[in-house]
C-alpha atoms as a PDB file:
ATOM      1  CA  MET A   1     -39.205 -37.056  44.620  1.00  0.00           C
ATOM      2  CA  LEU A   2     -40.675 -38.599  41.266  1.00  0.00           C
ATOM      3  CA  THR A   3     -43.269 -35.747  41.302  1.00  0.00           C
ATOM      4  CA  LYS A   4     -40.486 -33.068  41.477  1.00  0.00           C
ATOM      5  CA  LEU A   5     -38.471 -34.615  38.635  1.00  0.00           C
ATOM      6  CA  PHE A   6     -41.712 -34.847  36.614  1.00  0.00           C
ATOM      7  CA  ARG A   7     -42.483 -31.209  37.304  1.00  0.00           C
ATOM      8  CA  LEU A   8     -38.962 -30.191  36.265  1.00  0.00           C
ATOM      9  CA  LYS A   9     -39.056 -32.255  33.001  1.00  0.00           C
ATOM     10  CA  TYR A  10     -42.591 -30.829  32.341  1.00  0.00           C
ATOM     11  CA  LEU A  11     -41.374 -27.118  33.014  1.00  0.00           C
ATOM     12  CA  PHE A  12     -38.316 -27.729  30.911  1.00  0.00           C
ATOM     13  CA  ALA A  13     -40.305 -29.099  27.872  1.00  0.00           C
ATOM     14  CA  SER A  14     -43.004 -26.356  28.240  1.00  0.00           C
ATOM     15  CA  ASN A  15     -40.178 -23.625  28.054  1.00  0.00           C
ATOM     16  CA  LEU A  16     -38.554 -25.312  25.114  1.00  0.00           C
ATOM     17  CA  VAL A  17     -41.795 -25.338  23.246  1.00  0.00           C
ATOM     18  CA  PHE A  18     -42.580 -21.731  24.126  1.00  0.00           C
ATOM     19  CA  VAL A  19     -39.033 -20.621  22.949  1.00  0.00           C
ATOM     20  CA  GLY A  20     -39.445 -22.560  19.678  1.00  0.00           C
ATOM     21  CA  TRP A  21     -42.781 -20.919  19.058  1.00  0.00           C
ATOM     22  CA  ILE A  22     -41.504 -17.381  19.684  1.00  0.00           C
ATOM     23  CA  SER A  23     -38.459 -18.045  17.461  1.00  0.00           C
ATOM     24  CA  CYS A  24     -40.732 -19.110  14.674  1.00  0.00           C
ATOM     25  CA  PHE A  25     -42.764 -15.961  15.010  1.00  0.00           C
ATOM     26  CA  LEU A  26     -39.672 -13.687  15.102  1.00  0.00           C
ATOM     27  CA  VAL A  27     -38.264 -15.379  11.815  1.00  0.00           C
ATOM     28  CA  SER A  28     -41.481 -14.881   9.953  1.00  0.00           C
ATOM     29  CA  ARG A  29     -41.650 -11.214  11.050  1.00  0.00           C
ATOM     30  CA  VAL A  30     -38.032 -10.544   9.992  1.00  0.00           C
ATOM     31  CA  GLU A  31     -38.730 -12.208   6.586  1.00  0.00           C
ATOM     32  CA  ALA A  32     -41.820 -10.045   6.162  1.00  0.00           C
ATOM     33  CA  ASP A  33     -39.790  -6.889   6.889  1.00  0.00           C
ATOM     34  CA  GLN A  34     -37.193  -7.857   4.278  1.00  0.00           C
ATOM     35  CA  SER A  35     -39.912  -8.208   1.603  1.00  0.00           C
ATOM     36  CA  ILE A  36     -39.966  -4.282   1.376  1.00  0.00           C
ATOM     37  CA  SER A  37     -38.488  -3.308  -1.858  1.00  0.00           C
ATOM     38  CA  LEU A  38     -35.918  -0.557  -2.294  1.00  0.00           C
ATOM     39  CA  GLY A  39     -38.209   1.805  -4.222  1.00  0.00           C
ATOM     40  CA  GLN A  40     -40.526   1.962  -1.255  1.00  0.00           C
ATOM     41  CA  ILE A  41     -37.535   3.374   1.027  1.00  0.00           C
ATOM     42  CA  PRO A  42     -37.441   7.113   0.723  1.00  0.00           C
ATOM     43  CA  GLN A  43     -34.227   8.360  -0.755  1.00  0.00           C
ATOM     44  CA  VAL A  44     -32.597  11.266   1.160  1.00  0.00           C
ATOM     45  CA  PRO A  45     -29.929  13.268  -0.789  1.00  0.00           C
ATOM     46  CA  ILE A  46     -26.516  13.616   0.882  1.00  0.00           C
ATOM     47  CA  TYR A  47     -24.599  16.850   0.359  1.00  0.00           C
ATOM     48  CA  PHE A  48     -21.020  17.611   1.023  1.00  0.00           C
ATOM     49  CA  ILE A  49     -19.467  20.952   0.562  1.00  0.00           C
ATOM     50  CA  ASN A  50     -15.737  21.094   0.591  1.00  0.00           C
ATOM     51  CA  PRO A  51     -14.430  23.468   3.130  1.00  0.00           C
ATOM     52  CA  LYS A  52     -12.409  26.450   1.884  1.00  0.00           C
ATOM     53  CA  PRO A  53      -8.673  25.771   2.827  1.00  0.00           C
ATOM     54  CA  PRO A  54      -7.428  27.962   5.510  1.00  0.00           C
ATOM     55  CA  ASP A  55      -5.305  30.991   4.383  1.00  0.00           C
ATOM     56  CA  ASN A  56      -2.312  30.431   6.542  1.00  0.00           C
ATOM     57  CA  GLY A  57       0.425  30.220   3.879  1.00  0.00           C
ATOM     58  CA  THR A  58      -0.027  26.627   2.812  1.00  0.00           C
ATOM     59  CA  PRO A  59       0.936  25.965  -0.815  1.00  0.00           C
ATOM     60  CA  SER A  60      -2.177  26.238  -3.073  1.00  0.00           C
ATOM     61  CA  ALA A  61      -1.315  23.273  -5.240  1.00  0.00           C
ATOM     62  CA  PRO A  62       0.464  19.996  -4.781  1.00  0.00           C
ATOM     63  CA  HIS A  63       3.753  20.978  -6.330  1.00  0.00           C
ATOM     64  CA  GLY A  64       7.311  20.579  -5.179  1.00  0.00           C
ATOM     65  CA  THR A  65       7.701  22.107  -1.672  1.00  0.00           C
ATOM     66  CA  GLY A  66      10.300  20.069  -0.071  1.00  0.00           C
ATOM     67  CA  THR A  67      13.710  21.345   0.877  1.00  0.00           C
ATOM     68  CA  ARG A  68      17.075  19.890   0.313  1.00  0.00           C
ATOM     69  CA  GLY A  69      19.332  21.551   2.787  1.00  0.00           C
ATOM     70  CA  ASP A  70      22.821  21.674   1.387  1.00  0.00           C
ATOM     71  CA  CYS A  71      22.452  18.413  -0.733  1.00  0.00           C
ATOM     72  CA  LEU A  72      22.595  18.077  -4.489  1.00  0.00           C
ATOM     73  CA  TYR A  73      20.071  19.879  -6.671  1.00  0.00           C
ATOM     74  CA  LYS A  74      19.428  18.765 -10.307  1.00  0.00           C
ATOM     75  CA  SER A  75      17.650  21.457 -12.101  1.00  0.00           C
ATOM     76  CA  GLU A  76      16.373  18.945 -14.788  1.00  0.00           C
ATOM     77  CA  LEU A  77      14.650  16.671 -12.233  1.00  0.00           C
ATOM     78  CA  PRO A  78      11.228  17.526 -10.755  1.00  0.00           C
ATOM     79  CA  LEU A  79      11.098  18.871  -7.148  1.00  0.00           C
ATOM     80  CA  LEU A  80      10.450  16.856  -4.072  1.00  0.00           C
ATOM     81  CA  THR A  81       6.627  16.524  -4.376  1.00  0.00           C
ATOM     82  CA  PRO A  82       4.109  15.457  -1.549  1.00  0.00           C
ATOM     83  CA  LEU A  83       1.324  13.436  -3.151  1.00  0.00           C
ATOM     84  CA  VAL A  84      -1.894  15.060  -1.728  1.00  0.00           C
ATOM     85  CA  GLY A  85      -5.449  15.654  -2.509  1.00  0.00           C
ATOM     86  CA  GLY A  86      -6.942  18.549  -4.287  1.00  0.00           C
ATOM     87  CA  TYR A  87      -7.224  20.790  -1.007  1.00  0.00           C
ATOM     88  CA  ASN A  88      -4.063  20.722   1.001  1.00  0.00           C
ATOM     89  CA  LEU A  89      -5.840  21.173   4.309  1.00  0.00           C
ATOM     90  CA  ASP A  90      -3.079  19.618   6.333  1.00  0.00           C
ATOM     91  CA  LEU A  91      -5.689  17.472   7.985  1.00  0.00           C
ATOM     92  CA  THR A  92      -5.892  13.678   8.420  1.00  0.00           C
ATOM     93  CA  VAL A  93      -8.400  11.161   9.933  1.00  0.00           C
ATOM     94  CA  SER A  94      -5.545   9.046  11.098  1.00  0.00           C
ATOM     95  CA  ASP A  95      -3.727   9.444  14.336  1.00  0.00           C
ATOM     96  CA  TYR A  96      -0.673   7.985  12.722  1.00  0.00           C
ATOM     97  CA  PRO A  97      -0.834   8.928   9.038  1.00  0.00           C
ATOM     98  CA  THR A  98       1.338   7.946   6.005  1.00  0.00           C
ATOM     99  CA  PHE A  99       3.000  10.572   4.027  1.00  0.00           C
ATOM    100  CA  TRP A 100       3.628   9.768   0.266  1.00  0.00           C
ATOM    101  CA  ILE A 101       6.519  11.766  -1.368  1.00  0.00           C
ATOM    102  CA  TYR A 102       7.910  11.644  -4.801  1.00  0.00           C
ATOM    103  CA  ILE A 103      11.645  11.694  -4.642  1.00  0.00           C
ATOM    104  CA  PRO A 104      13.542  12.482  -7.918  1.00  0.00           C
ATOM    105  CA  TYR A 105      16.856  11.253  -6.509  1.00  0.00           C
ATOM    106  CA  THR A 106      18.429   7.775  -6.236  1.00  0.00           C
ATOM    107  CA  SER A 107      20.787   6.057  -3.745  1.00  0.00           C
ATOM    108  CA  GLU A 108      23.585   6.854  -6.291  1.00  0.00           C
ATOM    109  CA  ASP A 109      22.828  10.658  -5.988  1.00  0.00           C
ATOM    110  CA  ALA A 110      22.739  10.614  -2.006  1.00  0.00           C
ATOM    111  CA  PRO A 111      22.879   7.577   0.344  1.00  0.00           C
ATOM    112  CA  SER A 112      19.960   8.682   2.510  1.00  0.00           C
ATOM    113  CA  GLY A 113      17.300  11.133   2.898  1.00  0.00           C
ATOM    114  CA  GLU A 114      15.526  12.725   5.902  1.00  0.00           C
ATOM    115  CA  PHE A 115      11.920  13.380   6.673  1.00  0.00           C
ATOM    116  CA  SER A 116      10.894  15.972   9.317  1.00  0.00           C
ATOM    117  CA  LEU A 117       7.428  17.006  10.398  1.00  0.00           C
ATOM    118  CA  GLN A 118       7.477  20.377  12.090  1.00  0.00           C
ATOM    119  CA  ASP A 119       5.079  22.589  13.977  1.00  0.00           C
ATOM    120  CA  GLU A 120       3.140  25.300  12.411  1.00  0.00           C
ATOM    121  CA  ASP A 121       5.921  27.766  12.972  1.00  0.00           C
ATOM    122  CA  GLY A 122       8.521  25.445  11.371  1.00  0.00           C
ATOM    123  CA  GLU A 123      10.753  25.798  14.471  1.00  0.00           C
ATOM    124  CA  ASN A 124      10.201  22.435  16.346  1.00  0.00           C
ATOM    125  CA  ASP A 125      10.439  18.978  14.853  1.00  0.00           C
ATOM    126  CA  LEU A 126       7.500  16.885  15.856  1.00  0.00           C
ATOM    127  CA  TYR A 127       8.961  13.858  14.141  1.00  0.00           C
ATOM    128  CA  ARG A 128      12.272  13.133  12.120  1.00  0.00           C
ATOM    129  CA  LYS A 129      13.453   9.996  10.458  1.00  0.00           C
ATOM    130  CA  SER A 130      16.415   9.160   8.175  1.00  0.00           C
ATOM    131  CA  PHE A 131      15.614   6.781   5.256  1.00  0.00           C
ATOM    132  CA  LYS A 132      17.644   5.121   2.423  1.00  0.00           C
ATOM    133  CA  LEU A 133      16.748   6.506  -0.934  1.00  0.00           C
ATOM    134  CA  PRO A 134      15.427   4.187  -3.542  1.00  0.00           C
ATOM    135  CA  ASP A 135      17.534   2.749  -6.320  1.00  0.00           C
ATOM    136  CA  GLN A 136      15.383   4.663  -8.966  1.00  0.00           C
ATOM    137  CA  PRO A 137      13.407   7.740  -8.549  1.00  0.00           C
ATOM    138  CA  GLY A 138       9.954   7.067  -7.090  1.00  0.00           C
ATOM    139  CA  ILE A 139       7.456   7.371  -4.528  1.00  0.00           C
ATOM    140  CA  VAL A 140       8.597   6.915  -0.710  1.00  0.00           C
ATOM    141  CA  SER A 141       6.008   6.295   2.003  1.00  0.00           C
ATOM    142  CA  ILE A 142       6.793   7.301   5.673  1.00  0.00           C
ATOM    143  CA  THR A 143       4.238   6.386   8.358  1.00  0.00           C
ATOM    144  CA  LEU A 144       4.382   8.017  11.748  1.00  0.00           C
ATOM    145  CA  PRO A 145       4.998   5.346  14.360  1.00  0.00           C
ATOM    146  CA  LYS A 146       2.611   4.783  17.270  1.00  0.00           C
ATOM    147  CA  THR A 147       5.459   5.330  19.698  1.00  0.00           C
ATOM    148  CA  GLU A 148       6.253   8.827  18.868  1.00  0.00           C
END
Protein backbone atom coordinates (compact mmCIF):
# COMPACT_ATOMS: atom_id res chain seq x y z
CA MET A 1 0.00 0.00 0.00
CA LEU A 2 2.83 2.35 0.89
CA THR A 3 4.50 1.55 -2.40
CA LYS A 4 1.35 2.46 -4.38
CA LEU A 5 1.08 5.78 -2.54
CA PHE A 6 4.77 6.47 -3.16
CA ARG A 7 4.35 5.69 -6.87
CA LEU A 8 1.33 8.01 -7.15
CA LYS A 9 3.22 10.85 -5.43
CA TYR A 10 6.25 10.25 -7.64
CA LEU A 11 4.09 10.16 -10.78
CA PHE A 12 2.29 13.36 -9.77
CA ALA A 13 5.55 15.16 -8.99
CA SER A 14 7.11 13.99 -12.26
CA ASN A 15 4.13 15.23 -14.25
CA LEU A 16 4.22 18.56 -12.43
CA VAL A 17 7.91 19.03 -13.26
CA PHE A 18 7.31 18.05 -16.89
CA VAL A 19 4.38 20.48 -17.28
CA GLY A 20 6.44 23.26 -15.68
CA TRP A 21 9.36 22.60 -18.03
CA ILE A 22 7.06 22.63 -21.11
CA SER A 23 5.44 25.87 -19.91
CA CYS A 24 8.80 27.62 -19.61
CA PHE A 25 9.75 26.50 -23.11
CA LEU A 26 6.47 27.77 -24.59
CA VAL A 27 6.71 31.15 -22.83
CA SER A 28 10.26 31.69 -24.11
CA ARG A 29 9.13 30.75 -27.63
CA VAL A 30 6.23 33.23 -27.54
CA GLU A 31 8.54 35.98 -26.29
CA ALA A 32 10.95 35.21 -29.14
CA ASP A 33 8.14 35.41 -31.71
CA GLN A 34 7.01 38.78 -30.35
CA SER A 35 10.47 40.24 -30.84
CA ILE A 36 9.86 40.60 -34.59
CA SER A 37 9.54 44.29 -35.43
CA LEU A 38 6.66 45.66 -37.46
CA GLY A 39 9.08 46.67 -40.21
CA GLN A 40 9.77 42.99 -40.92
CA ILE A 41 6.11 42.13 -41.48
CA PRO A 42 5.20 42.47 -45.15
CA GLN A 43 2.54 45.11 -45.73
CA VAL A 44 -0.29 44.20 -48.07
CA PRO A 45 -2.34 47.06 -49.55
CA ILE A 46 -6.10 46.84 -49.12
CA TYR A 47 -8.31 48.27 -51.82
CA PHE A 48 -12.01 49.04 -51.62
CA ILE A 49 -13.94 50.12 -54.67
CA ASN A 50 -17.29 51.68 -53.85
CA PRO A 51 -20.01 49.87 -55.75
CA LYS A 52 -22.09 51.87 -58.19
CA PRO A 53 -25.54 52.51 -56.72
CA PRO A 54 -28.31 50.55 -58.42
CA ASP A 55 -30.37 52.50 -60.93
CA ASN A 56 -33.76 51.73 -59.47
CA GLY A 57 -35.20 55.19 -58.94
CA THR A 58 -33.59 55.89 -55.58
CA PRO A 59 -32.68 59.53 -54.94
CA SER A 60 -29.21 60.45 -56.17
CA ALA A 61 -28.43 62.65 -53.17
CA PRO A 62 -29.51 62.76 -49.54
CA HIS A 63 -32.06 65.55 -49.83
CA GLY A 64 -35.58 65.90 -48.56
CA THR A 65 -37.60 62.95 -49.80
CA GLY A 66 -40.15 62.26 -47.08
CA THR A 67 -43.85 62.75 -47.56
CA ARG A 68 -46.21 64.59 -45.28
CA GLY A 69 -49.57 63.27 -46.40
CA ASP A 70 -52.16 65.94 -45.72
CA CYS A 71 -50.32 67.59 -42.82
CA LEU A 72 -48.94 71.11 -42.58
CA TYR A 73 -46.31 72.23 -45.13
CA LYS A 74 -44.10 75.24 -44.43
CA SER A 75 -42.17 76.24 -47.54
CA GLU A 76 -39.56 78.20 -45.57
CA LEU A 77 -38.51 75.08 -43.64
CA PRO A 78 -36.19 72.38 -45.00
CA LEU A 79 -37.82 69.17 -46.16
CA LEU A 80 -37.89 65.94 -44.17
CA THR A 81 -34.37 64.69 -44.71
CA PRO A 82 -32.99 61.18 -44.19
CA LEU A 83 -29.42 61.27 -42.92
CA VAL A 84 -27.47 58.79 -45.06
CA GLY A 85 -23.99 58.37 -46.44
CA GLY A 86 -22.63 59.44 -49.81
CA TYR A 87 -24.18 56.52 -51.66
CA ASN A 88 -27.81 55.82 -50.94
CA LEU A 89 -27.70 52.07 -51.53
CA ASP A 90 -30.60 51.16 -49.27
CA LEU A 91 -28.36 48.54 -47.68
CA THR A 92 -27.41 47.93 -44.06
CA VAL A 93 -25.23 45.56 -42.07
CA SER A 94 -27.69 45.50 -39.19
CA ASP A 95 -30.72 43.23 -38.99
CA TYR A 96 -32.53 45.95 -37.05
CA PRO A 97 -31.11 49.29 -38.27
CA THR A 98 -31.66 52.76 -36.86
CA PHE A 99 -32.99 55.42 -39.22
CA TRP A 100 -31.99 59.05 -38.60
CA ILE A 101 -34.27 61.76 -39.99
CA TYR A 102 -34.15 65.54 -39.75
CA ILE A 103 -37.66 66.79 -38.92
CA PRO A 104 -38.24 70.55 -39.36
CA TYR A 105 -41.50 70.50 -37.40
CA THR A 106 -42.15 70.71 -33.67
CA SER A 107 -44.80 69.34 -31.37
CA GLU A 108 -46.52 72.74 -31.68
CA ASP A 109 -46.91 72.25 -35.45
CA ALA A 110 -48.27 68.70 -35.18
CA PRO A 111 -48.67 66.45 -32.12
CA SER A 112 -47.12 63.37 -33.74
CA GLY A 113 -45.37 61.99 -36.78
CA GLU A 114 -45.47 58.62 -38.46
CA PHE A 115 -42.60 56.58 -39.89
CA SER A 116 -43.31 53.85 -42.41
CA LEU A 117 -40.88 51.47 -44.08
CA GLN A 118 -42.31 50.06 -47.29
CA ASP A 119 -41.39 47.38 -49.78
CA GLU A 120 -39.67 48.26 -53.07
CA ASP A 121 -43.00 48.85 -54.81
CA GLY A 122 -44.16 51.23 -52.07
CA GLU A 123 -47.39 49.29 -51.74
CA ASN A 124 -46.92 47.30 -48.52
CA ASP A 125 -45.80 48.57 -45.13
CA LEU A 126 -42.98 46.50 -43.66
CA TYR A 127 -43.00 48.58 -40.48
CA ARG A 128 -45.03 51.56 -39.27
CA LYS A 129 -44.60 53.59 -36.09
CA SER A 130 -46.16 56.78 -34.72
CA PHE A 131 -43.93 59.01 -32.59
CA LYS A 132 -44.13 62.32 -30.73
CA LEU A 133 -42.48 65.21 -32.55
CA PRO A 134 -39.66 67.00 -30.68
CA ASP A 135 -40.15 70.37 -28.96
CA GLN A 136 -37.67 71.89 -31.42
CA PRO A 137 -36.81 70.97 -35.02
CA GLY A 138 -34.11 68.32 -34.99
CA ILE A 139 -32.97 64.80 -35.64
CA VAL A 140 -35.17 61.85 -34.72
CA SER A 141 -33.94 58.25 -34.56
CA ILE A 142 -36.16 55.26 -35.18
CA THR A 143 -34.84 51.74 -34.60
CA LEU A 144 -36.58 48.71 -36.03
CA PRO A 145 -37.57 46.43 -33.15
CA LYS A 146 -36.44 42.81 -32.99
CA THR A 147 -40.06 41.63 -32.64
CA GLU A 148 -41.25 42.89 -36.04
